[in-house]
Coordinates of C-alpha atoms in Angstrom, one line a residue:
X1 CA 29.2 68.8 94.3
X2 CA 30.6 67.0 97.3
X3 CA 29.8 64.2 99.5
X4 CA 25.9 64.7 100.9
X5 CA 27.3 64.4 104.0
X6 CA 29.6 68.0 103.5
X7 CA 26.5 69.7 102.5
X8 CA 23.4 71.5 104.5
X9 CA 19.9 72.0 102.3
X10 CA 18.1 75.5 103.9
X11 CA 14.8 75.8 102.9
X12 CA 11.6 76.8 103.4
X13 CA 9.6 74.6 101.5
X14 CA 7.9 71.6 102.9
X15 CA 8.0 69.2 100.1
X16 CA 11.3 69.4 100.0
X17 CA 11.6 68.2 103.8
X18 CA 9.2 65.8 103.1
X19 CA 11.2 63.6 99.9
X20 CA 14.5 64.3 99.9
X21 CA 16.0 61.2 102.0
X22 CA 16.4 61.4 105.4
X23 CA 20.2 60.9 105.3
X24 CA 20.6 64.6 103.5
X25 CA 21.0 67.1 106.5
X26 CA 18.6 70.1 106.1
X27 CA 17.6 73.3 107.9
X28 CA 14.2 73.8 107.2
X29 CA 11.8 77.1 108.6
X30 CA 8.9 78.0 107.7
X31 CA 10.0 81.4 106.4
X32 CA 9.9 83.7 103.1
X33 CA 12.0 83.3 100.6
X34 CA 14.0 86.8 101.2
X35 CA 14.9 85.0 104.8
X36 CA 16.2 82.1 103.0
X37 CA 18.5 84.5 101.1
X38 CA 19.2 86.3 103.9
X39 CA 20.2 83.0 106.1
X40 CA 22.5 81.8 103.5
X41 CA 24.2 85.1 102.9
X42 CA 24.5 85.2 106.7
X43 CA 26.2 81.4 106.1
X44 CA 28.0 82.5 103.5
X45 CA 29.6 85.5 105.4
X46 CA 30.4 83.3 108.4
X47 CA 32.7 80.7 105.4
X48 CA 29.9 77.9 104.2
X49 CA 30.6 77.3 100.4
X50 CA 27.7 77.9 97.9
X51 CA 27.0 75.1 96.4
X52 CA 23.4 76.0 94.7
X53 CA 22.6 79.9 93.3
X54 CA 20.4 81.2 95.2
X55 CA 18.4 82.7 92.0
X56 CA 18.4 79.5 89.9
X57 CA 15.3 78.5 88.3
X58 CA 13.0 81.0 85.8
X59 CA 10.7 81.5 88.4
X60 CA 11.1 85.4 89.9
X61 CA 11.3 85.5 93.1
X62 CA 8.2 87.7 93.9
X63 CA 6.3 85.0 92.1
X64 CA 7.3 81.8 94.7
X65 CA 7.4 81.6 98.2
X66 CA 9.6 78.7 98.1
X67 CA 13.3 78.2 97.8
X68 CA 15.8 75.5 98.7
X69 CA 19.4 76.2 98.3
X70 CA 22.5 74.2 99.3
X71 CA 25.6 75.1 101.2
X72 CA 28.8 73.1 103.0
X73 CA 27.6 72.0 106.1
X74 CA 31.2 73.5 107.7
X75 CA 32.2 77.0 107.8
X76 CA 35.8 77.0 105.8
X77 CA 36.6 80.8 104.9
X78 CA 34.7 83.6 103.3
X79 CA 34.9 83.4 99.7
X80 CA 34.2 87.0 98.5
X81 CA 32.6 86.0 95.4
X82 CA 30.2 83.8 96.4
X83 CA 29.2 86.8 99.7
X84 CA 28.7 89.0 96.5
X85 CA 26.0 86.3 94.6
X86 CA 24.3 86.4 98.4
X87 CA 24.2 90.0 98.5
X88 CA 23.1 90.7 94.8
X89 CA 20.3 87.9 95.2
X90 CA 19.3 90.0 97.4
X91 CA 18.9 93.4 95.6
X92 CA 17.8 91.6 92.9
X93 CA 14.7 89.9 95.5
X94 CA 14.0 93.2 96.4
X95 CA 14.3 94.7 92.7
X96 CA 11.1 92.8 92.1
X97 CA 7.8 94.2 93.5
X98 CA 6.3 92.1 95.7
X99 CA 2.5 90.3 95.1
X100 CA 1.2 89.9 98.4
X101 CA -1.5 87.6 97.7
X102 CA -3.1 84.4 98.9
X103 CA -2.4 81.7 96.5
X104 CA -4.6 78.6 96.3
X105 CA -3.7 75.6 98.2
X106 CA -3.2 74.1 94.1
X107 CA -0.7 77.0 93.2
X108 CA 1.5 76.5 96.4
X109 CA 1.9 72.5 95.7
X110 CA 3.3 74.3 92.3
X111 CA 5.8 76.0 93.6
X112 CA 6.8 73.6 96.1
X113 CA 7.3 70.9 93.9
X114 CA 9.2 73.2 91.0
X115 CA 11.9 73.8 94.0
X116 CA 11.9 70.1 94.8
X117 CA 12.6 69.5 91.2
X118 CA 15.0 72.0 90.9
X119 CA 17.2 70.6 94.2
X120 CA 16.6 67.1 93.1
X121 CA 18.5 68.1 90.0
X122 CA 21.3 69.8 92.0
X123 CA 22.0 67.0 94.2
X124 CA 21.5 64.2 92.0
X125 CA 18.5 62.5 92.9
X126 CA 15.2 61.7 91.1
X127 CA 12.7 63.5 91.6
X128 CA 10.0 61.3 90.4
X129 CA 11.2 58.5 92.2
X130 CA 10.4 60.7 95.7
X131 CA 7.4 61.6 94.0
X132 CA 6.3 58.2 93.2
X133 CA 4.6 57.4 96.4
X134 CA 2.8 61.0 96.8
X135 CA -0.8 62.0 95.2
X136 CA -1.2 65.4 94.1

C-alpha cells in the first residue's frame, strides 16, 4: 500500500475511529455496512483506487454491522476492475439474507474490534498496541 497520507479509511465502525492514529485521514458515518459498500463503489466510480476488498474477512456480511475499507484519498481514473469488486460486493451483500436483530452491547464490541483488527493488518499497524490502553 502507499504512503498513509494517499489513502482515505471509510467506515462505519467506531473503534476503528477511536485507535487508529489520528494522522490516518478517515470518513467515518454511522451507517450500515451495505452504505459503506455503496460509498466506496460510488468512490470507486468517481477514480479512488481500492486499496482494501470490500469483502475481506470470514465474517458474512449479514452477520456484522461493521466494515472499514481503504481507498486513495484522490480520484485518479476509473479502474474497471476494481468498479466490478464494488458492484459484485454488493450483490453478494445482498445475496445474504439479512438478520435484523438487536445484538448485545458484548457482540457489537466483537465485531468492531474484528474490523479494527482486520484494517490494522491492512495498513500495517498493531492492533494490540491501540488496544493496549482500552478495557473491554
Amino acid at each position: 500500500m502507499e504512503s498513509k497520507h494517499s489513502y482515505l479509511i471509510v467506515t462505519n465502525n467506531p473503534l476503528a475511529k477511536e485507535l487508529i492514529p489520528a494522522d490516518y485521514a478517515m470518513d467515518f458515518e454511522p451507517i450500515s455496512y451495505r452504505e459503506v459498500l455503496v460509498k466506496v463503489r460510488d468512490m470507486v466510480y468517481a477514480g479512488h483506487r481500492l486499496y482494501t476488498h470490500p469483502l475481506s474477512g470470514s465474517i458474512k456480511p449479514n452477520e456484522t454491522p461493521y466494515k472499514s475499507i481503504v481507498v486513495s484519498k484522490l480520484p485518479k481514473k476509473m479502474e474497471l476492475d476494481e468498479a466490478e469488486i464494488m458492484s459484485n460486493s454488493i450483490v453478494t451483500y445482498d445475496k445474504f439474507p439479512q438478520v435484523f436483530r438487536e445484538l448485545p452491547e458484548g457482540v457489537l464490541k466483537d465485531f468492531q474490534l474484528i474490523d479494527y483488527t482486520l484494517l490494522c493488518g491492512a495498513l500495517g499497524l498493531d492492533a494490540e498496541a491501540g488496544l493496549s490502553n482500552r478495557n473491554f
